[in-house]
C-alpha positions as protocol buffer text, in pm:
chain_id: "A"
residue {
  index: 1
  type: MET
  ca { x: -10163 y: -11072 z: -13317 }
}
residue {
  index: 2
  type: SER
  ca { x: -10107 y: -10700 z: -13272 }
}
residue {
  index: 3
  type: THR
  ca { x: -9755 y: -10561 z: -13310 }
}
residue {
  index: 4
  type: ALA
  ca { x: -9846 y: -10219 z: -13168 }
}
residue {
  index: 5
  type: GLY
  ca { x: -9600 y: -10108 z: -12903 }
}
residue {
  index: 6
  type: LYS
  ca { x: -9354 y: -10384 z: -12993 }
}
residue {
  index: 7
  type: VAL
  ca { x: -9027 y: -10394 z: -13184 }
}
residue {
  index: 8
  type: ILE
  ca { x: -9079 y: -10536 z: -13533 }
}
residue {
  index: 9
  type: LYS
  ca { x: -8813 y: -10743 z: -13705 }
}
residue {
  index: 10
  type: CYS
  ca { x: -8824 y: -10719 z: -14083 }
}
residue {
  index: 11
  type: LYS
  ca { x: -8613 y: -10700 z: -14398 }
}
residue {
  index: 12
  type: ALA
  ca { x: -8456 y: -10378 z: -14524 }
}
residue {
  index: 13
  type: ALA
  ca { x: -8203 y: -10270 z: -14785 }
}
residue {
  index: 14
  type: VAL
  ca { x: -7921 y: -10111 z: -14587 }
}
residue {
  index: 15
  type: LEU
  ca { x: -7650 y: -9896 z: -14744 }
}
residue {
  index: 16
  type: TRP
  ca { x: -7339 y: -9936 z: -14529 }
}
residue {
  index: 17
  type: GLU
  ca { x: -7096 y: -9743 z: -14751 }
}
residue {
  index: 18
  type: VAL
  ca { x: -7105 y: -9522 z: -15061 }
}
residue {
  index: 19
  type: LYS
  ca { x: -7029 y: -9689 z: -15393 }
}
residue {
  index: 20
  type: LYS
  ca { x: -7119 y: -10027 z: -15244 }
}
residue {
  index: 21
  type: PRO
  ca { x: -7424 y: -10247 z: -15314 }
}
residue {
  index: 22
  type: PHE
  ca { x: -7723 y: -10244 z: -15083 }
}
residue {
  index: 23
  type: SER
  ca { x: -7728 y: -10528 z: -14831 }
}
residue {
  index: 24
  type: ILE
  ca { x: -8057 y: -10700 z: -14750 }
}
residue {
  index: 25
  type: GLU
  ca { x: -8056 y: -10723 z: -14372 }
}
residue {
  index: 26
  type: GLU
  ca { x: -8285 y: -10811 z: -14086 }
}
residue {
  index: 27
  type: VAL
  ca { x: -8348 y: -10489 z: -13896 }
}
residue {
  index: 28
  type: GLU
  ca { x: -8537 y: -10398 z: -13582 }
}
residue {
  index: 29
  type: VAL
  ca { x: -8794 y: -10120 z: -13610 }
}
residue {
  index: 30
  type: ALA
  ca { x: -8885 y: -9960 z: -13277 }
}
residue {
  index: 31
  type: PRO
  ca { x: -9242 y: -9856 z: -13193 }
}
residue {
  index: 32
  type: PRO
  ca { x: -9340 y: -9499 z: -13279 }
}
residue {
  index: 33
  type: LYS
  ca { x: -9295 y: -9235 z: -13011 }
}
residue {
  index: 34
  type: ALA
  ca { x: -9539 y: -8951 z: -12949 }
}
residue {
  index: 35
  type: HIS
  ca { x: -9661 y: -8790 z: -13272 }
}
residue {
  index: 36
  type: GLU
  ca { x: -9499 y: -9062 z: -13486 }
}
residue {
  index: 37
  type: VAL
  ca { x: -9647 y: -9323 z: -13718 }
}
residue {
  index: 38
  type: ARG
  ca { x: -9521 y: -9671 z: -13805 }
}
residue {
  index: 39
  type: ILE
  ca { x: -9604 y: -9779 z: -14158 }
}
residue {
  index: 40
  type: LYS
  ca { x: -9603 y: -10113 z: -14338 }
}
residue {
  index: 41
  type: MET
  ca { x: -9458 y: -10043 z: -14681 }
}
residue {
  index: 42
  type: VAL
  ca { x: -9663 y: -10185 z: -14969 }
}
residue {
  index: 43
  type: ALA
  ca { x: -9526 y: -10013 z: -15281 }
}
residue {
  index: 44
  type: VAL
  ca { x: -9195 y: -9832 z: -15322 }
}
residue {
  index: 45
  type: GLY
  ca { x: -9035 y: -9641 z: -15608 }
}
residue {
  index: 46
  type: ILE
  ca { x: -8664 y: -9588 z: -15667 }
}
residue {
  index: 47
  type: CYS
  ca { x: -8573 y: -9222 z: -15716 }
}
residue {
  index: 48
  type: ARG
  ca { x: -8257 y: -9086 z: -15873 }
}
residue {
  index: 49
  type: SER
  ca { x: -8184 y: -8916 z: -15541 }
}
residue {
  index: 50
  type: ASP
  ca { x: -8138 y: -9258 z: -15382 }
}
residue {
  index: 51
  type: ASP
  ca { x: -7877 y: -9338 z: -15646 }
}
residue {
  index: 52
  type: HIS
  ca { x: -7707 y: -9005 z: -15574 }
}
residue {
  index: 53
  type: VAL
  ca { x: -7651 y: -9123 z: -15217 }
}
residue {
  index: 54
  type: VAL
  ca { x: -7503 y: -9451 z: -15339 }
}
residue {
  index: 55
  type: SER
  ca { x: -7265 y: -9266 z: -15573 }
}
residue {
  index: 56
  type: GLY
  ca { x: -7169 y: -9017 z: -15303 }
}
residue {
  index: 57
  type: THR
  ca { x: -7315 y: -8717 z: -15486 }
}
residue {
  index: 58
  type: LEU
  ca { x: -7577 y: -8659 z: -15217 }
}
residue {
  index: 59
  type: VAL
  ca { x: -7419 y: -8683 z: -14873 }
}
residue {
  index: 60
  type: THR
  ca { x: -7619 y: -8828 z: -14585 }
}
residue {
  index: 61
  type: PRO
  ca { x: -7509 y: -9013 z: -14269 }
}
residue {
  index: 62
  type: LEU
  ca { x: -7443 y: -9385 z: -14316 }
}
residue {
  index: 63
  type: PRO
  ca { x: -7525 y: -9663 z: -14261 }
}
residue {
  index: 64
  type: ALA
  ca { x: -7877 y: -9578 z: -14367 }
}
residue {
  index: 65
  type: ILE
  ca { x: -8200 y: -9715 z: -14504 }
}
residue {
  index: 66
  type: LEU
  ca { x: -8276 y: -9510 z: -14815 }
}
residue {
  index: 67
  type: GLY
  ca { x: -8600 y: -9464 z: -15009 }
}
residue {
  index: 68
  type: HIS
  ca { x: -8850 y: -9178 z: -15000 }
}
residue {
  index: 69
  type: GLU
  ca { x: -9105 y: -9254 z: -15274 }
}
residue {
  index: 70
  type: ALA
  ca { x: -9363 y: -9495 z: -15134 }
}
residue {
  index: 71
  type: ALA
  ca { x: -9711 y: -9580 z: -15013 }
}
residue {
  index: 72
  type: GLY
  ca { x: -9824 y: -9809 z: -14736 }
}
residue {
  index: 73
  type: ILE
  ca { x: -10064 y: -9886 z: -14453 }
}
residue {
  index: 74
  type: VAL
  ca { x: -10046 y: -9751 z: -14098 }
}
residue {
  index: 75
  type: GLU
  ca { x: -9947 y: -10032 z: -13859 }
}
residue {
  index: 76
  type: SER
  ca { x: -9953 y: -9832 z: -13535 }
}
residue {
  index: 77
  type: VAL
  ca { x: -9937 y: -9476 z: -13407 }
}
residue {
  index: 78
  type: GLY
  ca { x: -9770 y: -9302 z: -13116 }
}
residue {
  index: 79
  type: GLU
  ca { x: -9935 y: -9100 z: -12843 }
}
residue {
  index: 80
  type: GLY
  ca { x: -10110 y: -8785 z: -12960 }
}
residue {
  index: 81
  type: VAL
  ca { x: -10146 y: -8882 z: -13327 }
}
residue {
  index: 82
  type: THR
  ca { x: -10481 y: -8759 z: -13460 }
}
residue {
  index: 83
  type: THR
  ca { x: -10448 y: -8737 z: -13840 }
}
residue {
  index: 84
  type: VAL
  ca { x: -10417 y: -9110 z: -13917 }
}
residue {
  index: 85
  type: LYS
  ca { x: -10504 y: -9441 z: -13753 }
}
residue {
  index: 86
  type: PRO
  ca { x: -10401 y: -9807 z: -13795 }
}
residue {
  index: 87
  type: GLY
  ca { x: -10528 y: -9945 z: -14125 }
}
residue {
  index: 88
  type: ASP
  ca { x: -10521 y: -9612 z: -14311 }
}
residue {
  index: 89
  type: LYS
  ca { x: -10354 y: -9599 z: -14651 }
}
residue {
  index: 90
  type: VAL
  ca { x: -10087 y: -9329 z: -14650 }
}
residue {
  index: 91
  type: ILE
  ca { x: -9803 y: -9168 z: -14843 }
}
residue {
  index: 92
  type: PRO
  ca { x: -9493 y: -9073 z: -14638 }
}
residue {
  index: 93
  type: LEU
  ca { x: -9353 y: -8729 z: -14720 }
}
residue {
  index: 94
  type: PHE
  ca { x: -8986 y: -8634 z: -14737 }
}
residue {
  index: 95
  type: THR
  ca { x: -9091 y: -8270 z: -14698 }
}
residue {
  index: 96
  type: PRO
  ca { x: -9286 y: -8243 z: -14370 }
}
residue {
  index: 97
  type: GLN
  ca { x: -9547 y: -7979 z: -14294 }
}
residue {
  index: 98
  type: CYS
  ca { x: -9511 y: -7850 z: -13939 }
}
residue {
  index: 99
  type: GLY
  ca { x: -9758 y: -7571 z: -14012 }
}
residue {
  index: 100
  type: LYS
  ca { x: -9572 y: -7333 z: -13782 }
}
residue {
  index: 101
  type: CYS
  ca { x: -9253 y: -7216 z: -13955 }
}
residue {
  index: 102
  type: ARG
  ca { x: -9260 y: -6915 z: -14189 }
}
residue {
  index: 103
  type: VAL
  ca { x: -9211 y: -7140 z: -14491 }
}
residue {
  index: 104
  type: CYS
  ca { x: -9516 y: -7351 z: -14408 }
}
residue {
  index: 105
  type: LYS
  ca { x: -9717 y: -7033 z: -14361 }
}
residue {
  index: 106
  type: ASN
  ca { x: -9610 y: -6901 z: -14701 }
}
residue {
  index: 107
  type: PRO
  ca { x: -9861 y: -7006 z: -14973 }
}
residue {
  index: 108
  type: GLU
  ca { x: -9583 y: -7009 z: -15233 }
}
residue {
  index: 109
  type: SER
  ca { x: -9371 y: -7277 z: -15065 }
}
residue {
  index: 110
  type: ASN
  ca { x: -9384 y: -7594 z: -14857 }
}
residue {
  index: 111
  type: TYR
  ca { x: -9014 y: -7647 z: -14789 }
}
residue {
  index: 112
  type: CYS
  ca { x: -9067 y: -7683 z: -14414 }
}
residue {
  index: 113
  type: PHE
  ca { x: -8770 y: -7605 z: -14189 }
}
residue {
  index: 114
  type: LYS
  ca { x: -8808 y: -7951 z: -14034 }
}
residue {
  index: 115
  type: ASN
  ca { x: -8696 y: -8117 z: -14358 }
}
residue {
  index: 116
  type: ASP
  ca { x: -8392 y: -8345 z: -14350 }
}
residue {
  index: 117
  type: LEU
  ca { x: -8261 y: -8249 z: -14694 }
}
residue {
  index: 118
  type: SER
  ca { x: -8098 y: -7910 z: -14635 }
}
residue {
  index: 119
  type: ASN
  ca { x: -7868 y: -8045 z: -14364 }
}
residue {
  index: 120
  type: PRO
  ca { x: -7913 y: -8424 z: -14347 }
}
residue {
  index: 121
  type: ARG
  ca { x: -7905 y: -8564 z: -13994 }
}
residue {
  index: 122
  type: GLY
  ca { x: -8041 y: -8909 z: -14069 }
}
residue {
  index: 123
  type: THR
  ca { x: -8273 y: -8904 z: -13768 }
}
residue {
  index: 124
  type: MET
  ca { x: -8633 y: -8849 z: -13670 }
}
residue {
  index: 125
  type: GLN
  ca { x: -8726 y: -8488 z: -13596 }
}
residue {
  index: 126
  type: ASP
  ca { x: -8644 y: -8541 z: -13228 }
}
residue {
  index: 127
  type: GLY
  ca { x: -8286 y: -8634 z: -13318 }
}
residue {
  index: 128
  type: THR
  ca { x: -8315 y: -9008 z: -13244 }
}
residue {
  index: 129
  type: ARG
  ca { x: -8340 y: -9320 z: -13462 }
}
residue {
  index: 130
  type: ARG
  ca { x: -8586 y: -9611 z: -13482 }
}
residue {
  index: 131
  type: PHE
  ca { x: -8377 y: -9864 z: -13677 }
}
residue {
  index: 132
  type: THR
  ca { x: -8109 y: -10102 z: -13553 }
}
residue {
  index: 133
  type: CYS
  ca { x: -7918 y: -10374 z: -13738 }
}
residue {
  index: 134
  type: ARG
  ca { x: -7650 y: -10609 z: -13605 }
}
residue {
  index: 135
  type: GLY
  ca { x: -7673 y: -10419 z: -13279 }
}
residue {
  index: 136
  type: LYS
  ca { x: -7594 y: -10085 z: -13443 }
}
residue {
  index: 137
  type: PRO
  ca { x: -7823 y: -9782 z: -13489 }
}
residue {
  index: 138
  type: ILE
  ca { x: -7913 y: -9724 z: -13855 }
}
residue {
  index: 139
  type: HIS
  ca { x: -7979 y: -9377 z: -13995 }
}
residue {
  index: 140
  type: HIS
  ca { x: -8303 y: -9267 z: -14155 }
}
residue {
  index: 141
  type: PHE
  ca { x: -8313 y: -9098 z: -14496 }
}
residue {
  index: 142
  type: LEU
  ca { x: -8517 y: -8780 z: -14555 }
}
residue {
  index: 143
  type: GLY
  ca { x: -8743 y: -8885 z: -14269 }
}
residue {
  index: 144
  type: VAL
  ca { x: -8891 y: -9170 z: -14476 }
}
residue {
  index: 145
  type: SER
  ca { x: -8660 y: -9474 z: -14526 }
}
residue {
  index: 146
  type: SER
  ca { x: -8901 y: -9669 z: -14743 }
}
residue {
  index: 147
  type: PHE
  ca { x: -8650 y: -9941 z: -14841 }
}
residue {
  index: 148
  type: SER
  ca { x: -8768 y: -10126 z: -14530 }
}
residue {
  index: 149
  type: GLN
  ca { x: -9076 y: -10343 z: -14487 }
}
residue {
  index: 150
  type: TYR
  ca { x: -9168 y: -10118 z: -14194 }
}
residue {
  index: 151
  type: THR
  ca { x: -9067 y: -9761 z: -14122 }
}
residue {
  index: 152
  type: VAL
  ca { x: -9143 y: -9486 z: -13871 }
}
residue {
  index: 153
  type: VAL
  ca { x: -9220 y: -9128 z: -13976 }
}
residue {
  index: 154
  type: ASP
  ca { x: -9328 y: -8813 z: -13798 }
}
residue {
  index: 155
  type: GLU
  ca { x: -9699 y: -8738 z: -13807 }
}
residue {
  index: 156
  type: ASN
  ca { x: -9638 y: -8412 z: -13993 }
}
residue {
  index: 157
  type: ALA
  ca { x: -9466 y: -8611 z: -14270 }
}
residue {
  index: 158
  type: VAL
  ca { x: -9745 y: -8846 z: -14371 }
}
residue {
  index: 159
  type: ALA
  ca { x: -10060 y: -8795 z: -14578 }
}
residue {
  index: 160
  type: LYS
  ca { x: -10372 y: -9008 z: -14553 }
}
residue {
  index: 161
  type: ILE
  ca { x: -10512 y: -9108 z: -14892 }
}
residue {
  index: 162
  type: ASP
  ca { x: -10837 y: -9256 z: -15020 }
}
residue {
  index: 163
  type: ALA
  ca { x: -10897 y: -9617 z: -14915 }
}
residue {
  index: 164
  type: ALA
  ca { x: -10957 y: -9711 z: -15280 }
}
residue {
  index: 165
  type: SER
  ca { x: -10618 y: -9575 z: -15394 }
}
residue {
  index: 166
  type: PRO
  ca { x: -10398 y: -9832 z: -15576 }
}
residue {
  index: 167
  type: LEU
  ca { x: -10079 y: -9815 z: -15373 }
}
residue {
  index: 168
  type: GLU
  ca { x: -9863 y: -9948 z: -15656 }
}
residue {
  index: 169
  type: LYS
  ca { x: -9953 y: -9637 z: -15856 }
}
residue {
  index: 170
  type: VAL
  ca { x: -9990 y: -9359 z: -15600 }
}
residue {
  index: 171
  type: CYS
  ca { x: -9649 y: -9438 z: -15446 }
}
residue {
  index: 172
  type: LEU
  ca { x: -9497 y: -9222 z: -15722 }
}
residue {
  index: 173
  type: ILE
  ca { x: -9680 y: -8914 z: -15593 }
}
residue {
  index: 174
  type: GLY
  ca { x: -9437 y: -8893 z: -15301 }
}
residue {
  index: 175
  type: CYS
  ca { x: -9157 y: -8758 z: -15520 }
}
residue {
  index: 176
  type: GLY
  ca { x: -9129 y: -8829 z: -15892 }
}
residue {
  index: 177
  type: PHE
  ca { x: -9479 y: -8742 z: -16004 }
}
residue {
  index: 178
  type: SER
  ca { x: -9514 y: -8434 z: -15784 }
}
residue {
  index: 179
  type: THR
  ca { x: -9171 y: -8309 z: -15895 }
}
residue {
  index: 180
  type: GLY
  ca { x: -9253 y: -8333 z: -16265 }
}
residue {
  index: 181
  type: TYR
  ca { x: -9610 y: -8211 z: -16229 }
}
residue {
  index: 182
  type: GLY
  ca { x: -9505 y: -7927 z: -16003 }
}
residue {
  index: 183
  type: SER
  ca { x: -9232 y: -7817 z: -16244 }
}
residue {
  index: 184
  type: ALA
  ca { x: -9488 y: -7775 z: -16519 }
}
residue {
  index: 185
  type: VAL
  ca { x: -9760 y: -7616 z: -16306 }
}
residue {
  index: 186
  type: LYS
  ca { x: -9542 y: -7385 z: -16094 }
}
residue {
  index: 187
  type: VAL
  ca { x: -9274 y: -7286 z: -16347 }
}
residue {
  index: 188
  type: ALA
  ca { x: -9423 y: -7309 z: -16696 }
}
residue {
  index: 189
  type: LYS
  ca { x: -9617 y: -7009 z: -16827 }
}
residue {
  index: 190
  type: VAL
  ca { x: -9866 y: -6972 z: -17109 }
}
residue {
  index: 191
  type: GLY
  ca { x: -9680 y: -6931 z: -17438 }
}
residue {
  index: 192
  type: MET
  ca { x: -9367 y: -7109 z: -17323 }
}
residue {
  index: 193
  type: THR
  ca { x: -9226 y: -7406 z: -17513 }
}
residue {
  index: 194
  type: MET
  ca { x: -9143 y: -7700 z: -17296 }
}
residue {
  index: 195
  type: ASP
  ca { x: -8838 y: -7911 z: -17385 }
}
residue {
  index: 196
  type: GLU
  ca { x: -8813 y: -8228 z: -17181 }
}
residue {
  index: 197
  type: LYS
  ca { x: -8468 y: -8386 z: -17154 }
}
residue {
  index: 198
  type: THR
  ca { x: -8506 y: -8666 z: -16903 }
}
residue {
  index: 199
  type: ASP
  ca { x: -8620 y: -9020 z: -16853 }
}
residue {
  index: 200
  type: TYR
  ca { x: -8952 y: -9140 z: -16991 }
}
residue {
  index: 201
  type: THR
  ca { x: -9138 y: -9163 z: -16661 }
}
residue {
  index: 202
  type: LYS
  ca { x: -9063 y: -8806 z: -16555 }
}
residue {
  index: 203
  type: THR
  ca { x: -9149 y: -8692 z: -16908 }
}
residue {
  index: 204
  type: VAL
  ca { x: -9496 y: -8838 z: -16863 }
}
residue {
  index: 205
  type: ARG
  ca { x: -9533 y: -8660 z: -16529 }
}
residue {
  index: 206
  type: ASN
  ca { x: -9434 y: -8327 z: -16679 }
}
residue {
  index: 207
  type: GLN
  ca { x: -9672 y: -8389 z: -16967 }
}
residue {
  index: 208
  type: LYS
  ca { x: -9959 y: -8434 z: -16723 }
}
residue {
  index: 209
  type: GLY
  ca { x: -9883 y: -8095 z: -16571 }
}
residue {
  index: 210
  type: SER
  ca { x: -9844 y: -7936 z: -16913 }
}
residue {
  index: 211
  type: ASN
  ca { x: -10173 y: -8079 z: -17032 }
}
residue {
  index: 212
  type: PHE
  ca { x: -10337 y: -7941 z: -16718 }
}
residue {
  index: 213
  type: LEU
  ca { x: -10209 y: -7596 z: -16818 }
}
residue {
  index: 214
  type: GLN
  ca { x: -10309 y: -7653 z: -17182 }
}
residue {
  index: 215
  type: GLU
  ca { x: -9956 y: -7576 z: -17293 }
}
residue {
  index: 216
  type: SER
  ca { x: -9934 y: -7494 z: -17663 }
}
residue {
  index: 217
  type: GLU
  ca { x: -9623 y: -7693 z: -17751 }
}
residue {
  index: 218
  type: ILE
  ca { x: -9443 y: -7977 z: -17577 }
}
residue {
  index: 219
  type: SER
  ca { x: -9119 y: -8119 z: -17717 }
}
residue {
  index: 220
  type: PHE
  ca { x: -8972 y: -8442 z: -17585 }
}
residue {
  index: 221
  type: ILE
  ca { x: -8607 y: -8538 z: -17632 }
}
residue {
  index: 222
  type: ASP
  ca { x: -8523 y: -8896 z: -17536 }
}
residue {
  index: 223
  type: LEU
  ca { x: -8153 y: -8912 z: -17453 }
}
residue {
  index: 224
  type: LYS
  ca { x: -8163 y: -9291 z: -17440 }
}
residue {
  index: 225
  type: CYS
  ca { x: -8339 y: -9409 z: -17753 }
}
residue {
  index: 226
  type: ARG
  ca { x: -8483 y: -9758 z: -17711 }
}
Protein backbone atom coordinates (compact mmCIF):
# COMPACT_ATOMS: atom_id res chain seq x y z
CA MET A 1 0.00 0.00 0.00
CA SER A 2 1.47 3.33 -1.07
CA THR A 3 2.31 5.90 1.59
CA ALA A 4 2.87 8.71 -0.92
CA GLY A 5 1.02 11.86 0.07
CA LYS A 6 0.25 10.51 3.54
CA VAL A 7 1.67 11.18 6.99
CA ILE A 8 3.98 8.36 8.08
CA LYS A 9 4.26 7.29 11.70
CA CYS A 10 7.64 5.82 12.58
CA LYS A 11 10.33 5.63 15.25
CA ALA A 12 12.96 8.32 15.75
CA ALA A 13 15.61 9.25 18.30
CA VAL A 14 14.55 12.66 19.60
CA LEU A 15 16.84 14.93 21.60
CA TRP A 16 14.62 17.01 23.87
CA GLU A 17 17.37 18.72 25.90
CA VAL A 18 21.16 19.06 25.85
CA LYS A 19 23.13 16.72 28.11
CA LYS A 20 20.19 14.32 28.19
CA PRO A 21 19.84 10.88 26.55
CA PHE A 22 18.03 10.47 23.26
CA SER A 23 14.43 9.33 23.59
CA ILE A 24 13.04 6.78 21.13
CA GLU A 25 9.67 8.20 20.16
CA GLU A 26 6.89 7.65 17.67
CA VAL A 27 6.93 10.65 15.35
CA GLU A 28 4.79 11.79 12.44
CA VAL A 29 6.59 12.60 9.20
CA ALA A 30 4.58 14.81 6.84
CA PRO A 31 4.59 14.27 3.06
CA PRO A 32 7.20 16.20 1.08
CA LYS A 33 6.20 19.59 -0.30
CA ALA A 34 7.25 20.88 -3.72
CA HIS A 35 10.91 20.17 -4.49
CA GLU A 36 11.28 17.94 -1.42
CA VAL A 37 12.04 14.24 -1.05
CA ARG A 38 10.94 11.78 1.64
CA ILE A 39 13.49 9.06 2.32
CA LYS A 40 13.33 5.72 4.12
CA MET A 41 16.56 5.50 6.10
CA VAL A 42 18.43 2.21 5.67
CA ALA A 43 21.91 2.86 7.09
CA VAL A 44 23.00 5.65 9.42
CA GLY A 45 26.34 6.67 10.90
CA ILE A 46 26.91 8.59 14.12
CA CYS A 47 29.13 11.64 13.66
CA ARG A 48 31.00 13.52 16.36
CA SER A 49 28.96 16.59 15.40
CA ASP A 50 25.84 14.84 16.67
CA ASP A 51 27.56 14.34 20.02
CA HIS A 52 28.54 18.02 20.03
CA VAL A 53 24.83 18.89 19.97
CA VAL A 54 24.13 16.54 22.87
CA SER A 55 26.95 18.10 24.91
CA GLY A 56 25.84 21.63 24.04
CA THR A 57 29.02 22.48 22.12
CA LEU A 58 27.14 22.82 18.83
CA VAL A 59 23.97 24.84 19.34
CA THR A 60 20.87 24.00 17.32
CA PRO A 61 17.16 24.43 18.10
CA LEU A 62 15.64 21.67 20.25
CA PRO A 63 13.80 19.37 20.43
CA ALA A 64 15.34 17.91 17.31
CA ILE A 65 16.00 14.74 15.39
CA LEU A 66 19.76 14.65 14.82
CA GLY A 67 21.85 12.64 12.34
CA HIS A 68 23.35 13.70 9.03
CA GLU A 69 25.47 10.74 7.85
CA ALA A 70 23.19 8.26 6.11
CA ALA A 71 21.91 6.46 3.04
CA GLY A 72 18.42 5.34 2.14
CA ILE A 73 15.73 4.80 -0.47
CA VAL A 74 13.35 7.44 -1.83
CA GLU A 75 9.82 6.75 -0.56
CA SER A 76 8.05 9.64 -2.31
CA VAL A 77 8.74 13.01 -3.90
CA GLY A 78 7.03 16.37 -3.92
CA GLU A 79 5.80 18.31 -6.92
CA GLY A 80 8.50 19.41 -9.33
CA VAL A 81 11.18 16.94 -8.24
CA THR A 82 13.14 15.74 -11.28
CA THR A 83 16.50 14.45 -10.00
CA VAL A 84 15.26 11.39 -8.07
CA LYS A 85 12.22 9.12 -8.03
CA PRO A 86 10.66 6.60 -5.60
CA GLY A 87 12.88 3.54 -5.25
CA ASP A 88 16.16 5.35 -5.95
CA LYS A 89 19.05 4.80 -3.56
CA VAL A 90 20.26 8.16 -2.25
CA ILE A 91 22.58 9.93 0.17
CA PRO A 92 21.13 13.00 1.94
CA LEU A 93 23.50 15.97 2.09
CA PHE A 94 23.93 18.37 5.00
CA THR A 95 25.49 20.85 2.56
CA PRO A 96 22.92 21.52 -0.19
CA GLN A 97 23.74 22.64 -3.71
CA CYS A 98 21.33 25.31 -4.89
CA GLY A 99 23.51 25.99 -7.93
CA LYS A 100 22.63 29.68 -7.86
CA CYS A 101 24.54 31.36 -5.01
CA ARG A 102 28.07 32.66 -5.57
CA VAL A 103 29.51 29.87 -3.42
CA CYS A 104 27.89 27.15 -5.52
CA LYS A 105 29.21 28.85 -8.65
CA ASN A 106 32.75 28.93 -7.25
CA PRO A 107 34.70 25.78 -8.28
CA GLU A 108 36.76 25.97 -5.08
CA SER A 109 33.84 25.62 -2.68
CA ASN A 110 30.45 24.00 -2.16
CA TYR A 111 29.38 25.63 1.11
CA CYS A 112 26.01 26.69 -0.28
CA PHE A 113 24.30 29.66 1.38
CA LYS A 114 21.24 27.46 1.94
CA ASN A 115 23.12 25.34 4.48
CA ASP A 116 21.73 25.06 8.01
CA LEU A 117 25.10 24.96 9.77
CA SER A 118 26.23 28.60 9.73
CA ASN A 119 23.08 29.80 11.50
CA PRO A 120 21.03 26.73 12.51
CA ARG A 121 17.29 27.18 12.12
CA GLY A 122 16.25 23.56 12.46
CA THR A 123 13.82 23.78 9.55
CA MET A 124 13.46 22.91 5.90
CA GLN A 125 14.71 25.56 3.49
CA ASP A 126 11.22 27.11 3.37
CA GLY A 127 11.33 27.71 7.13
CA THR A 128 8.82 25.00 8.09
CA ARG A 129 9.12 21.55 9.69
CA ARG A 130 7.95 18.05 8.70
CA PHE A 131 8.23 16.26 12.07
CA THR A 132 5.81 16.22 14.98
CA CYS A 133 5.91 14.24 18.23
CA ARG A 134 3.43 14.26 21.11
CA GLY A 135 1.60 17.01 19.26
CA LYS A 136 4.67 19.26 19.13
CA PRO A 137 6.73 20.32 16.09
CA ILE A 138 10.22 18.78 16.11
CA HIS A 139 13.22 20.56 14.60
CA HIS A 140 15.33 19.19 11.78
CA PHE A 141 19.13 19.00 12.00
CA LEU A 142 21.36 20.24 9.16
CA GLY A 143 18.49 19.57 6.77
CA VAL A 144 18.90 15.79 7.15
CA SER A 145 17.67 14.33 10.49
CA SER A 146 18.68 10.76 9.73
CA PHE A 147 18.01 9.44 13.26
CA SER A 148 14.46 8.76 12.06
CA GLN A 149 13.16 5.81 10.07
CA TYR A 150 11.83 8.36 7.56
CA THR A 151 12.96 11.90 6.87
CA VAL A 152 12.25 14.73 4.44
CA VAL A 153 15.00 16.68 2.68
CA ASP A 154 15.13 19.35 0.02
CA GLU A 155 15.79 18.13 -3.51
CA ASN A 156 19.01 20.15 -3.70
CA ALA A 157 20.29 18.25 -0.64
CA VAL A 158 20.12 14.69 -1.90
CA ALA A 159 22.33 12.71 -4.27
CA LYS A 160 21.22 9.69 -6.27
CA ILE A 161 23.70 6.82 -6.15
CA ASP A 162 24.23 3.59 -8.08
CA ALA A 163 21.54 0.97 -7.51
CA ALA A 164 24.24 -1.58 -6.65
CA SER A 165 25.72 0.58 -3.87
CA PRO A 166 25.86 -1.13 -0.44
CA LEU A 167 24.01 1.38 1.73
CA GLU A 168 25.65 0.18 4.94
CA LYS A 169 29.01 1.30 3.52
CA VAL A 170 28.23 4.35 1.40
CA CYS A 171 26.32 6.02 4.26
CA LEU A 172 29.70 7.23 5.55
CA ILE A 173 30.25 9.28 2.39
CA GLY A 174 27.71 11.84 3.62
CA CYS A 175 30.12 13.28 6.18
CA GLY A 176 32.95 11.29 7.75
CA PHE A 177 34.56 9.83 4.66
CA SER A 178 34.23 12.97 2.56
CA THR A 179 35.64 15.09 5.40
CA GLY A 180 38.74 12.95 5.82
CA TYR A 181 39.25 12.35 2.11
CA GLY A 182 38.69 16.00 1.30
CA SER A 183 41.17 17.12 3.96
CA ALA A 184 43.88 15.07 2.33
CA VAL A 185 43.01 15.90 -1.27
CA LYS A 186 42.24 19.62 -0.84
CA VAL A 187 44.76 20.58 1.84
CA ALA A 188 47.73 18.21 1.61
CA LYS A 189 50.49 19.06 -0.87
CA VAL A 190 53.24 16.96 -2.41
CA GLY A 191 56.18 16.77 0.00
CA MET A 192 54.11 17.37 3.12
CA THR A 193 54.17 14.94 6.03
CA MET A 194 50.76 13.98 7.27
CA ASP A 195 50.28 13.42 11.02
CA GLU A 196 46.91 11.95 11.88
CA LYS A 197 45.68 12.49 15.44
CA THR A 198 42.12 11.22 15.47
CA ASP A 199 39.96 8.15 15.69
CA TYR A 200 40.73 5.07 13.62
CA THR A 201 37.88 5.41 11.14
CA LYS A 202 38.73 8.97 10.13
CA THR A 203 42.39 7.94 9.94
CA VAL A 204 41.46 5.36 7.32
CA ARG A 205 39.51 7.97 5.36
CA ASN A 206 42.44 10.38 5.38
CA GLN A 207 44.73 7.55 4.35
CA LYS A 208 42.56 6.88 1.30
CA GLY A 209 42.93 10.50 0.24
CA SER A 210 46.66 10.46 0.94
CA ASN A 211 47.14 7.29 -1.07
CA PHE A 212 45.23 8.91 -3.93
CA LEU A 213 47.77 11.76 -3.84
CA GLN A 214 50.67 9.30 -3.48
CA GLU A 215 51.81 11.09 -0.35
CA SER A 216 55.40 10.26 0.57
CA GLU A 217 54.97 9.83 4.32
CA ILE A 218 51.94 9.23 6.50
CA SER A 219 52.24 9.08 10.29
CA PHE A 220 49.38 7.84 12.45
CA ILE A 221 49.10 8.62 16.16
CA ASP A 222 46.42 6.67 18.00
CA LEU A 223 45.41 8.66 21.07
CA LYS A 224 43.39 5.74 22.41
CA CYS A 225 45.57 2.67 22.20
CA ARG A 226 43.53 -0.53 22.15
